[in-house]
Amino acid sequence: MRNNDLRSAKQAPLCACSLEDVLVWALKPMEQVQNWIGGRWTASAGADGLELLNPATGQAIAHCPNGTPADVGAAVEAAAAAFPAWRRTPPQERIQYLFKLRGLLAAHLDEVARTIVRENGKTLGEARAELQRGLENIEVACGIPTLMQGYNLEDVASGIDEIMIRQPLGVVAAITPFNFPGMIPLWFLPYAIACGNTLVVKPSERVPLTMARLGELIEQTGLPKGVVNIVNGGRDVVNALLDHPQVRAISFVGSTPVARHVYARGSANGKRVQCQGGAKNHVVVLPDADLEMTTKIVSDSAFGCAGQRCLAVSVAVTVGEAQHSFREAMAQTAIGIQVGDGLEPGTQMGPVITAQSQQRILDCIGKGLASGAKPIVDGRGVKVSGRDHGYFVGPTVLEGNFESTELATTEIFGPVLTLTPARDLDEAIDMIARNPYGNAASIFTSSGVAARKFRYEVPAGNIGVNIGIAAPMAYFPFSGWKDSFLGVLHGQGRDAVEFYTDKKVVVERWPSEWSRRF
Ligand code: NAD
C-alpha cells in the first residue's frame, strides 16, 4: 500500500432501533430543561433558548432555555442563604452527602452515561469512563476533614502561638464545557461544597441534561437546599455570574478565547478565577518506541470522543525513521475504527457535537489539504447507515509540516491527527515549545534518557511518557500551562482545596503568668 493512499474510515452497520423505540421516541414530549434553585426545579425567566439535537441522529431531544441575570440572581441568593448553616456543618457531616452521591451515581452510572451519549454523542464506554473520573473526584473530596486542615506552631515568640485555618469562601460558581457533561462539573462540585462553600453550576447549554440528572441525584442525598444550584443558559448567565458581587470565585473550563474573557472580567470584579482553556497537544514518537502499543494509544487519544477531548493528541511528531513505520501503522488503525451512534454496540467513535462543529472540522481538513498536507486517511466522506442526519466525521490523518499554516495553532477539536516529521528530539521539543498552548504533551520511547529530557524541557503542564491521554488522577492537579490555563490554582486535588478556601492566620498570646488566675 502506498504511504499517501487516500482511505476512508469503516462505517458502522445499520442501526438496530426497533419500530417501538422509534415510536416511543417520537411520542415523547420535548424535555424542557429546568433550573434548580434553592432546592426547587423552576423554569427559566428567559425566553428563547437552544433546541438540543442528538448528535448521532439530528433529532430534537430537549430545549435549553437562555437563562437570564434574574435566574442568576435567584440562584446566588439561594446559595448565599444556604451558606451560613452549611459552613457551620462539620466537614465530617458535609462529606456524608458526598458519600451518598457517590453511591447513587455508581448505582445510576449506566443510565447517566446514556444521557451523556444522547446529548454529547460519545460512545457508551467513553461516557461510563468519564463518570468513573467524576466518581474519583467525589471520593477524593470525601477526604476534606484531612485535606482542609491548616497548620500551627507553638511559641513563635515566648508564649505566643500561631495557627493557620482554612475557611470556605462563600458562594462560588462553576462554568463548564460540552465535551465532558458529567466529569467536568465533578472536577469542582465535590471540593467546593466539601470545603463549606455553596455553589452555582452553569453547564454547557449544549449538554444540560446530564447536569440536570446529577442535580436529581444530589437532591436524593438530602443535601440542604441551596447548597448546590444549577442555572442553564449561555453567555448572559456567565456574564451575570462574573458580575455578581456575591460570587467569590469562578471555576471555568472551555475554549481559550472564552477563558480569557472569563478571567479578565471575573478578576476585574475582584473574584478568584481559575480558567482551563483550549489545547493543541503533541506526541513525539521516537524510532525506539514500541510501534504496536504507540499506534493503539495515539489512535485512542486522537480519535476517542471524536477528538473532542482537551487532552486529545492533535499532532504526532515522528522523529527520524519513526515517520514511515508510524504513518503506515496509524493509517491501518484509523481506517479500522468503526464510526457510528455511540449507543450502538461496536461503535468505536461517535459523531461530533453539532452540525456547525462538523462543518468547521471539515473546513479545517480542507484548509490543511489546500496548504499542501498529504491525506493519509480522509474521514470527510464517512456515512453511517440509518444515521443520515448525524454529525459524523471519520478519523482523518494528514501529513506535512504545518508550522507555517493556520492548522498549527488552530484547535481543531475533532478526529483529525496531523503527522509532522522532525530530525531529532530537540527539534520536536522546539516545535512543541513554539505552540501557544501547553495543556499536554507525550513521548513514546523506550529510552529513559529521552523521556527525562522530554519531561524536563517540554513547556506543558500534563506530561505523558508512553501515555496518550496524560489525564491527572483526581488527587493531582489538572495542570494546563500557557494558553491552556489562566490562573494559579488548578482543578482537582489539593489545588481545589486551596482554591475553595481562604487562609486565616491567628496569632495568640497566652502569657504563662496568667496561669495563676485559675
Ligand atoms: P466554550 O468556550 O464554547 O464554552 C464553555 C462555557 O463557556 C460554556 O458553559 C458556554 O456557555 C460558555 N460560553 C461560551 N461562549 C461564551 C461567551 N462568549 N461569553 C461567556 N460565556 C461563554 O467551550 P466548549 O465548546 O463548550 O468546550 C470545548 C472547549 O473546552 C475546547 O476548547 C476544549 O479544549 C476546552 N476544554 C478544556 C479543558 C481543560 O481542562 N483545559 C477540558 C475540557 C474542555
Coordinates of N, CA, C and O in Angstrom, one line a residue, residues 172-323:
V172 N -19.7 30.2 45.3 CA -18.7 30.0 44.2 C -19.5 29.5 43.0 O -20.6 29.0 43.1
A173 N -18.9 29.6 41.8 CA -19.6 29.2 40.6 C -18.7 28.4 39.7 O -17.5 28.6 39.7
A174 N -19.3 27.4 39.0 CA -18.5 26.6 38.0 C -19.2 26.7 36.7 O -20.5 26.5 36.6
I175 N -18.4 27.0 35.6 CA -19.0 27.1 34.3 C -18.3 26.1 33.4 O -17.0 26.0 33.4
T176 N -19.0 25.2 32.8 CA -18.4 24.0 32.2 C -18.7 23.9 30.7 O -19.7 24.4 30.2
P177 N -17.9 23.1 30.0 CA -18.0 22.9 28.5 C -18.9 21.7 28.1 O -19.3 21.0 29.0
F178 N -19.0 21.5 26.8 CA -19.9 20.4 26.3 C -19.2 19.1 26.3 O -19.9 18.0 26.3
N179 N -17.9 19.0 26.4 CA -17.3 17.7 26.0 C -17.2 16.7 27.1 O -17.1 15.5 26.8
F180 N -17.4 17.1 28.4 CA -17.5 16.1 29.4 C -18.6 16.6 30.4 O -18.4 17.1 31.4
P181 N -19.9 16.3 30.0 CA -21.0 16.8 30.7 C -21.1 16.3 32.1 O -21.7 17.0 33.0
G182 N -20.5 15.1 32.4 CA -20.6 14.6 33.8 C -19.4 14.8 34.6 O -19.4 15.2 35.7
M183 N -18.2 14.6 33.9 CA -17.0 14.7 34.7 C -16.6 16.1 35.1 O -16.2 16.3 36.2
I184 N -16.7 17.0 34.2 CA -16.1 18.3 34.5 C -16.9 19.1 35.6 O -16.2 19.6 36.5
P185 N -18.2 19.0 35.7 CA -18.9 19.6 36.9 C -18.3 18.9 38.1 O -18.2 19.6 39.2
L186 N -18.0 17.7 38.0 CA -17.5 16.9 39.2 C -16.0 17.2 39.5 O -15.5 16.7 40.5
W187 N -15.3 17.9 38.6 CA -14.0 18.4 39.0 C -14.1 19.5 40.1 O -13.1 19.8 40.7
F188 N -15.2 20.1 40.2 CA -15.4 21.3 41.1 C -16.4 21.1 42.2 O -16.1 21.4 43.4
L189 N -17.5 20.6 41.8 CA -18.7 20.5 42.8 C -18.3 19.8 44.1 O -18.5 20.4 45.2
P190 N -17.7 18.6 44.1 CA -17.4 17.9 45.4 C -16.5 18.7 46.3 O -16.7 18.8 47.5
Y191 N -15.4 19.3 45.7 CA -14.5 20.1 46.6 C -15.1 21.4 47.1 O -14.9 21.7 48.2
A192 N -15.8 22.0 46.2 CA -16.4 23.3 46.6 C -17.3 23.1 47.8 O -17.2 23.9 48.8
I193 N -18.2 22.2 47.7 CA -19.2 22.0 48.8 C -18.5 21.3 50.0 O -18.9 21.7 51.2
A194 N -17.6 20.4 49.8 CA -17.0 19.7 51.0 C -16.2 20.8 51.8 O -16.1 20.7 53.0
C195 N -15.7 21.8 51.1 CA -14.9 22.9 51.9 C -15.9 23.8 52.6 O -15.4 24.7 53.3
G196 N -17.2 23.7 52.3 CA -18.2 24.5 53.1 C -18.7 25.7 52.3 O -19.4 26.5 52.8
N197 N -18.4 25.7 50.9 CA -19.0 26.7 50.1 C -20.4 26.3 49.6 O -20.7 25.1 49.6
T198 N -21.1 27.2 49.0 CA -22.3 26.9 48.3 C -22.0 27.3 46.8 O -21.2 28.1 46.5
L199 N -22.8 26.6 45.9 CA -22.3 26.6 44.5 C -23.4 26.8 43.6 O -24.6 26.4 43.7
V200 N -23.1 27.6 42.5 CA -24.0 27.7 41.3 C -23.2 27.0 40.1 O -22.1 27.4 39.8
V201 N -23.8 26.1 39.5 CA -23.2 25.4 38.3 C -23.9 25.9 37.1 O -25.2 26.0 37.0
K202 N -23.1 26.3 36.1 CA -23.7 26.7 34.8 C -23.1 25.7 33.8 O -22.0 25.8 33.3
P203 N -23.9 24.6 33.5 CA -23.4 23.6 32.5 C -23.5 24.2 31.1 O -24.1 25.2 30.8
S204 N -22.8 23.5 30.2 CA -22.8 23.9 28.8 C -24.3 23.9 28.3 O -25.0 22.9 28.5
E205 N -24.7 24.9 27.6 CA -26.1 24.9 27.1 C -26.3 23.8 26.0 O -27.4 23.5 25.6
R206 N -25.2 23.2 25.5 CA -25.3 22.2 24.5 C -25.5 20.8 25.1 O -26.0 19.9 24.5
V207 N -25.2 20.7 26.5 CA -25.4 19.4 27.1 C -25.9 19.5 28.6 O -25.3 19.0 29.5
P208 N -27.1 20.1 28.7 CA -27.5 20.4 30.1 C -28.2 19.2 30.8 O -28.4 19.3 32.0
L209 N -28.5 18.2 30.0 CA -29.3 17.1 30.6 C -28.6 16.3 31.6 O -29.2 15.8 32.6
T210 N -27.3 16.1 31.4 CA -26.5 15.3 32.4 C -26.4 16.0 33.7 O -26.6 15.4 34.8
M211 N -26.2 17.3 33.7 CA -26.1 18.0 35.0 C -27.5 18.0 35.7 O -27.5 18.0 36.9
A212 N -28.5 18.1 34.9 CA -29.9 18.1 35.5 C -30.1 16.7 36.2 O -30.6 16.7 37.3
R213 N -29.6 15.7 35.6 CA -29.7 14.3 36.2 C -28.9 14.3 37.5 O -29.3 13.7 38.5
L214 N -27.7 14.8 37.4 CA -26.8 14.9 38.6 C -27.5 15.7 39.7 O -27.4 15.3 40.8
G215 N -28.2 16.7 39.3 CA -28.9 17.5 40.3 C -30.0 16.7 41.0 O -30.1 16.8 42.2
E216 N -30.7 15.9 40.2 CA -31.7 15.0 40.8 C -31.1 14.0 41.8 O -31.6 13.7 42.8
L217 N -29.9 13.5 41.4 CA -29.2 12.6 42.3 C -28.8 13.3 43.6 O -28.9 12.8 44.7
I218 N -28.3 14.5 43.4 CA -27.8 15.3 44.6 C -29.0 15.6 45.5 O -29.0 15.5 46.7
E219 N -30.2 15.9 44.9 CA -31.4 16.1 45.6 C -31.7 14.9 46.5 O -32.1 15.0 47.7
Q220 N -31.5 13.7 45.9 CA -31.8 12.5 46.7 C -30.9 12.3 47.9 O -31.2 11.5 48.8
T221 N -29.8 12.9 47.9 CA -28.9 12.8 49.0 C -29.4 13.5 50.3 O -28.9 13.3 51.4
G222 N -30.4 14.4 50.0 CA -30.9 15.2 51.1 C -30.0 16.4 51.4 O -30.2 17.1 52.5
L223 N -29.1 16.8 50.5 CA -28.3 17.9 50.7 C -29.2 19.2 51.0 O -30.2 19.4 50.3
P224 N -28.8 20.0 52.0 CA -29.7 21.1 52.3 C -29.9 22.0 51.1 O -29.0 22.2 50.2
K225 N -31.1 22.5 51.0 CA -31.5 23.3 49.8 C -30.6 24.5 49.6 O -30.2 25.2 50.6
G226 N -30.2 24.8 48.4 CA -29.4 26.0 48.1 C -27.9 25.7 48.1 O -27.1 26.6 47.7
V227 N -27.5 24.6 48.6 CA -26.0 24.3 48.7 C -25.5 24.1 47.3 O -24.4 24.7 46.9
V228 N -26.3 23.5 46.4 CA -25.9 23.4 45.0 C -27.1 23.9 44.2 O -28.3 23.5 44.5
N229 N -26.8 24.7 43.2 CA -27.9 25.3 42.4 C -27.4 25.1 40.9 O -26.2 25.2 40.7
I230 N -28.4 25.0 40.0 CA -28.0 24.9 38.6 C -28.8 26.0 37.8 O -30.0 26.1 37.9
V231 N -28.0 26.8 37.0 CA -28.7 27.7 36.2 C -28.2 27.4 34.7 O -27.0 27.3 34.5
N232 N -29.2 27.2 33.9 CA -28.9 26.9 32.5 C -28.9 28.2 31.6 O -29.5 29.2 31.9
G233 N -28.1 28.1 30.5 CA -28.1 29.2 29.6 C -26.7 29.3 29.0 O -25.8 28.4 29.2
G234 N -26.4 30.5 28.4 CA -25.1 30.7 27.8 C -24.4 31.9 28.3 O -24.3 32.1 29.5
R235 N -24.0 32.8 27.4 CA -23.2 34.0 27.7 C -23.8 34.9 28.7 O -23.1 35.3 29.6
D236 N -25.1 35.1 28.7 CA -25.7 36.1 29.6 C -25.6 35.6 31.0 O -25.4 36.3 32.0
V237 N -25.8 34.3 31.2 CA -25.7 33.7 32.5 C -24.2 33.8 33.0 O -24.0 34.1 34.2
V238 N -23.3 33.5 32.1 CA -21.9 33.5 32.5 C -21.6 35.0 33.0 O -21.0 35.2 34.1
N239 N -21.9 35.9 32.2 CA -21.6 37.3 32.5 C -22.3 37.8 33.8 O -21.7 38.5 34.6
A240 N -23.5 37.3 34.0 CA -24.2 37.7 35.3 C -23.4 37.1 36.5 O -23.3 37.7 37.5
L241 N -22.9 35.9 36.3 CA -22.1 35.3 37.4 C -20.8 36.1 37.6 O -20.4 36.3 38.8
L242 N -20.2 36.5 36.5 CA -18.9 37.2 36.6 C -19.1 38.6 37.3 O -18.2 39.1 37.9
D243 N -20.3 39.1 37.1 CA -20.5 40.5 37.7 C -21.2 40.4 39.0 O -21.3 41.5 39.7
H244 N -21.7 39.3 39.5 CA -22.5 39.3 40.7 C -21.6 39.5 41.9 O -20.6 38.7 42.1
P245 N -21.8 40.5 42.7 CA -20.9 40.8 43.8 C -20.8 39.7 44.9 O -19.8 39.7 45.6
Q246 N -21.8 38.9 45.0 CA -21.8 37.8 46.0 C -21.1 36.6 45.6 O -20.9 35.7 46.4
V247 N -20.7 36.5 44.3 CA -20.0 35.3 43.8 C -18.5 35.5 44.1 O -17.9 36.5 43.6
R248 N -17.9 34.7 44.9 CA -16.5 34.9 45.4 C -15.5 34.3 44.4 O -14.3 34.8 44.3
A249 N -15.8 33.2 43.8 CA -14.8 32.5 42.9 C -15.5 31.9 41.7 O -16.7 31.4 41.8
I250 N -14.7 31.8 40.7 CA -15.3 31.2 39.4 C -14.3 30.1 39.0 O -13.1 30.4 38.8
S251 N -14.8 28.9 38.7 CA -14.1 27.9 38.0 C -14.6 27.7 36.6 O -15.8 27.6 36.4
F252 N -13.8 27.8 35.6 CA -14.2 27.8 34.2 C -13.4 26.7 33.5 O -12.2 26.6 33.6
V253 N -14.1 26.0 32.6 CA -13.4 25.1 31.6 C -14.1 25.4 30.3 O -15.3 25.3 30.2
G254 N -13.3 25.6 29.2 CA -13.8 25.8 27.9 C -12.7 26.3 27.0 O -11.6 26.0 27.2
S255 N -13.1 27.0 25.9 CA -12.1 27.4 24.9 C -11.3 28.6 25.4 O -11.8 29.3 26.3
T256 N -10.1 28.8 24.8 CA -9.2 29.8 25.3 C -9.8 31.2 25.2 O -9.7 32.0 26.1
P257 N -10.4 31.6 24.0 CA -11.0 32.9 23.9 C -12.0 33.2 25.1 O -12.0 34.3 25.6
V258 N -12.9 32.2 25.4 CA -13.9 32.5 26.4 C -13.2 32.5 27.8 O -13.5 33.3 28.7
A259 N -12.1 31.6 27.9 CA -11.4 31.6 29.2 C -10.8 33.0 29.5 O -10.8 33.5 30.6
R260 N -10.2 33.6 28.4 CA -9.6 34.9 28.6 C -10.7 35.9 29.1 O -10.5 36.8 29.9
H261 N -11.9 35.9 28.4 CA -12.9 36.8 28.8 C -13.4 36.6 30.3 O -13.5 37.5 31.0
V262 N -13.5 35.3 30.6 CA -14.0 35.0 32.0 C -12.9 35.4 33.0 O -13.3 36.0 34.0
Y263 N -11.7 35.2 32.7 CA -10.6 35.5 33.6 C -10.5 37.0 33.8 O -10.4 37.5 34.9
A264 N -10.6 37.8 32.7 CA -10.4 39.2 32.7 C -11.6 39.8 33.5 O -11.4 40.6 34.4
R265 N -12.8 39.4 33.1 CA -14.0 40.1 33.7 C -14.2 39.7 35.2 O -14.5 40.5 36.0
G266 N -13.9 38.4 35.5 CA -14.1 37.9 36.8 C -13.0 38.5 37.7 O -13.3 39.0 38.8
S267 N -11.8 38.6 37.3 CA -10.7 39.2 38.1 C -10.9 40.7 38.3 O -10.7 41.2 39.4
A268 N -11.4 41.4 37.2 CA -11.7 42.8 37.3 C -12.7 43.0 38.4 O -12.7 44.1 39.0
N269 N -13.6 42.1 38.6 CA -14.6 42.2 39.6 C -14.2 41.7 41.0 O -15.0 41.5 41.9
G270 N -12.9 41.4 41.1 CA -12.3 41.0 42.4 C -12.5 39.6 42.8 O -12.4 39.2 44.0
K271 N -12.9 38.7 41.8 CA -13.1 37.3 42.2 C -11.8 36.5 42.0 O -10.9 36.9 41.2
R272 N -11.8 35.4 42.7 CA -10.7 34.4 42.5 C -11.2 33.6 41.2 O -12.3 33.1 41.2
V273 N -10.3 33.5 40.2 CA -10.7 32.8 39.0 C -9.7 31.8 38.6 O -8.5 32.0 38.6
Q274 N -10.2 30.6 38.1 CA -9.3 29.6 37.5 C -10.0 29.2 36.2 O -11.2 28.9 36.2
C275 N -9.2 29.3 35.1 CA -9.8 29.0 33.8 C -9.0 28.0 33.0 O -7.8 28.3 32.7
Q276 N -9.5 26.9 32.8 CA -8.9 25.9 31.9 C -9.3 26.1 30.5 O -10.5 26.1 30.2
G277 N -8.4 26.3 29.6 CA -8.7 26.6 28.2 C -8.5 25.5 27.2 O -8.4 24.4 27.6
G278 N -8.3 25.9 26.0 CA -8.2 25.0 24.9 C -6.8 24.4 24.8 O -5.9 24.6 25.7
A279 N -6.6 23.6 23.7 CA -5.3 22.8 23.7 C -4.9 22.5 22.2 O -5.8 22.6 21.3
K280 N -3.7 22.2 22.1 CA -3.2 21.6 20.8 C -2.1 20.7 21.2 O -0.9 21.1 21.4
N281 N -2.4 19.5 21.5 CA -1.5 18.5 22.2 C -0.6 17.8 21.2 O -1.1 17.3 20.2
H282 N 0.6 17.6 21.5 CA 1.6 16.9 20.7 C 2.0 15.6 21.3 O 2.1 15.6 22.5
V283 N 2.3 14.6 20.5 CA 3.0 13.5 21.0 C 4.3 13.4 20.1 O 4.2 13.7 18.9
V284 N 5.3 12.9 20.7 CA 6.6 12.7 20.0 C 6.8 11.2 19.9 O 6.8 10.5 21.0
V285 N 7.0 10.7 18.7 CA 7.3 9.2 18.5 C 8.7 9.1 18.1 O 9.1 9.5 17.0
L286 N 9.5 8.4 19.0 CA 10.9 8.2 18.7 C 11.0 6.8 18.0 O 10.2 6.0 18.1
P287 N 12.1 6.7 17.2 CA 12.3 5.4 16.5 C 12.3 4.2 17.4 O 12.0 3.1 16.9
D288 N 12.7 4.3 18.7 CA 12.8 3.2 19.5 C 11.4 2.9 20.3 O 11.4 2.1 21.2
A289 N 10.4 3.6 19.9 CA 9.1 3.3 20.5 C 8.5 2.0 20.2 O 8.8 1.5 19.1
D290 N 7.7 1.4 21.0 CA 7.0 0.1 20.7 C 5.9 0.5 19.7 O 4.9 1.1 20.1
L291 N 6.1 0.1 18.5 CA 5.2 0.6 17.4 C 3.7 0.2 17.7 O 2.8 1.1 17.5
E292 N 3.5 -1.0 18.0 CA 2.1 -1.5 18.1 C 1.4 -0.8 19.3 O 0.3 -0.2 19.1
M293 N 2.1 -0.7 20.4 CA 1.5 0.0 21.6 C 1.3 1.4 21.3 O 0.2 2.0 21.5
T294 N 2.3 2.1 20.7 CA 2.2 3.5 20.4 C 1.0 3.8 19.5 O 0.3 4.8 19.7
T295 N 0.9 3.0 18.5 CA -0.1 3.3 17.5 C -1.5 3.2 18.1 O -2.4 4.0 17.9
K296 N -1.7 2.2 18.9 CA -3.0 2.0 19.5 C -3.3 3.1 20.5 O -4.4 3.7 20.5
I297 N -2.3 3.5 21.3 CA -2.6 4.5 22.3 C -2.8 5.9 21.6 O -3.7 6.6 22.0
V298 N -2.0 6.2 20.6 CA -2.1 7.5 19.9 C -3.4 7.6 19.2 O -4.1 8.6 19.2
S299 N -3.8 6.4 18.6 CA -5.1 6.4 17.9 C -6.3 6.7 18.9 O -7.2 7.5 18.7
D300 N -6.2 6.0 20.1 CA -7.3 6.2 21.1 C -7.3 7.7 21.5 O -8.4 8.3 21.7
S301 N -6.1 8.3 21.6 CA -6.0 9.7 22.1 C -6.6 10.6 21.0 O -7.3 11.6 21.3
A302 N -6.2 10.4 19.8 CA -6.6 11.3 18.7 C -8.1 11.2 18.3 O -8.8 12.2 18.0
F303 N -8.6 9.9 18.4 CA -9.9 9.7 17.8 C -11.0 9.4 18.9 O -12.2 9.4 18.6
G304 N -10.6 9.1 20.1 CA -11.5 8.9 21.2 C -12.3 10.1 21.4 O -11.8 11.2 21.2
C305 N -13.6 9.9 21.8 CA -14.5 11.1 21.9 C -14.5 11.9 20.7 O -14.7 13.2 20.8
A306 N -14.3 11.3 19.5 CA -14.3 12.0 18.2 C -13.3 13.2 18.3 O -13.5 14.2 17.6
G307 N -12.2 13.0 19.0 CA -11.2 14.1 19.1 C -11.6 15.3 19.9 O -10.9 16.3 20.0
Q308 N -12.7 15.2 20.6 CA -13.2 16.3 21.4 C -12.8 16.2 22.9 O -13.7 16.2 23.8
R309 N -11.6 16.0 23.1 CA -11.0 16.0 24.5 C -10.0 17.0 24.5 O -9.2 17.1 23.6
C310 N -9.9 17.7 25.7 CA -8.8 18.7 25.7 C -7.5 18.1 25.8 O -6.5 18.7 25.7
L311 N -7.4 16.8 26.1 CA -6.1 16.1 26.2 C -5.9 15.2 24.9 O -4.9 14.5 24.8
A312 N -6.8 15.4 23.9 CA -6.6 14.6 22.7 C -5.3 15.0 22.0 O -5.0 16.2 21.9
V313 N -4.6 14.0 21.5 CA -3.5 14.4 20.7 C -3.9 14.9 19.3 O -4.8 14.3 18.7
S314 N -3.3 16.0 18.9 CA -3.7 16.6 17.7 C -2.5 16.5 16.6 O -2.7 16.4 15.4
V315 N -1.3 16.5 17.2 CA -0.1 16.5 16.3 C 0.8 15.4 16.8 O 1.2 15.3 18.0
A316 N 1.2 14.5 15.9 CA 2.2 13.4 16.2 C 3.5 13.8 15.5 O 3.5 13.9 14.2
V317 N 4.5 14.1 16.3 CA 5.8 14.5 15.7 C 6.6 13.2 15.6 O 6.9 12.6 16.6
T318 N 6.9 12.8 14.4 CA 7.6 11.5 14.2 C 9.1 11.8 14.0 O 9.5 12.6 13.1
V319 N 10.0 11.2 14.8 CA 11.4 11.5 14.7 C 12.1 10.5 13.9 O 12.0 9.3 14.1
G320 N 12.9 11.0 12.9 CA 13.7 10.1 12.1 C 12.9 9.0 11.4 O 11.9 9.2 10.8
E321 N 13.4 7.8 11.6 CA 12.8 6.6 11.0 C 11.4 6.3 11.4 O 10.7 5.6 10.7
A322 N 11.0 6.9 12.5 CA 9.6 6.6 13.0 C 8.6 7.1 12.0 O 7.4 6.6 12.0
Q323 N 9.0 8.1 11.2 CA 8.0 8.7 10.2 C 7.3 7.6 9.4 O 6.0 7.6 9.3

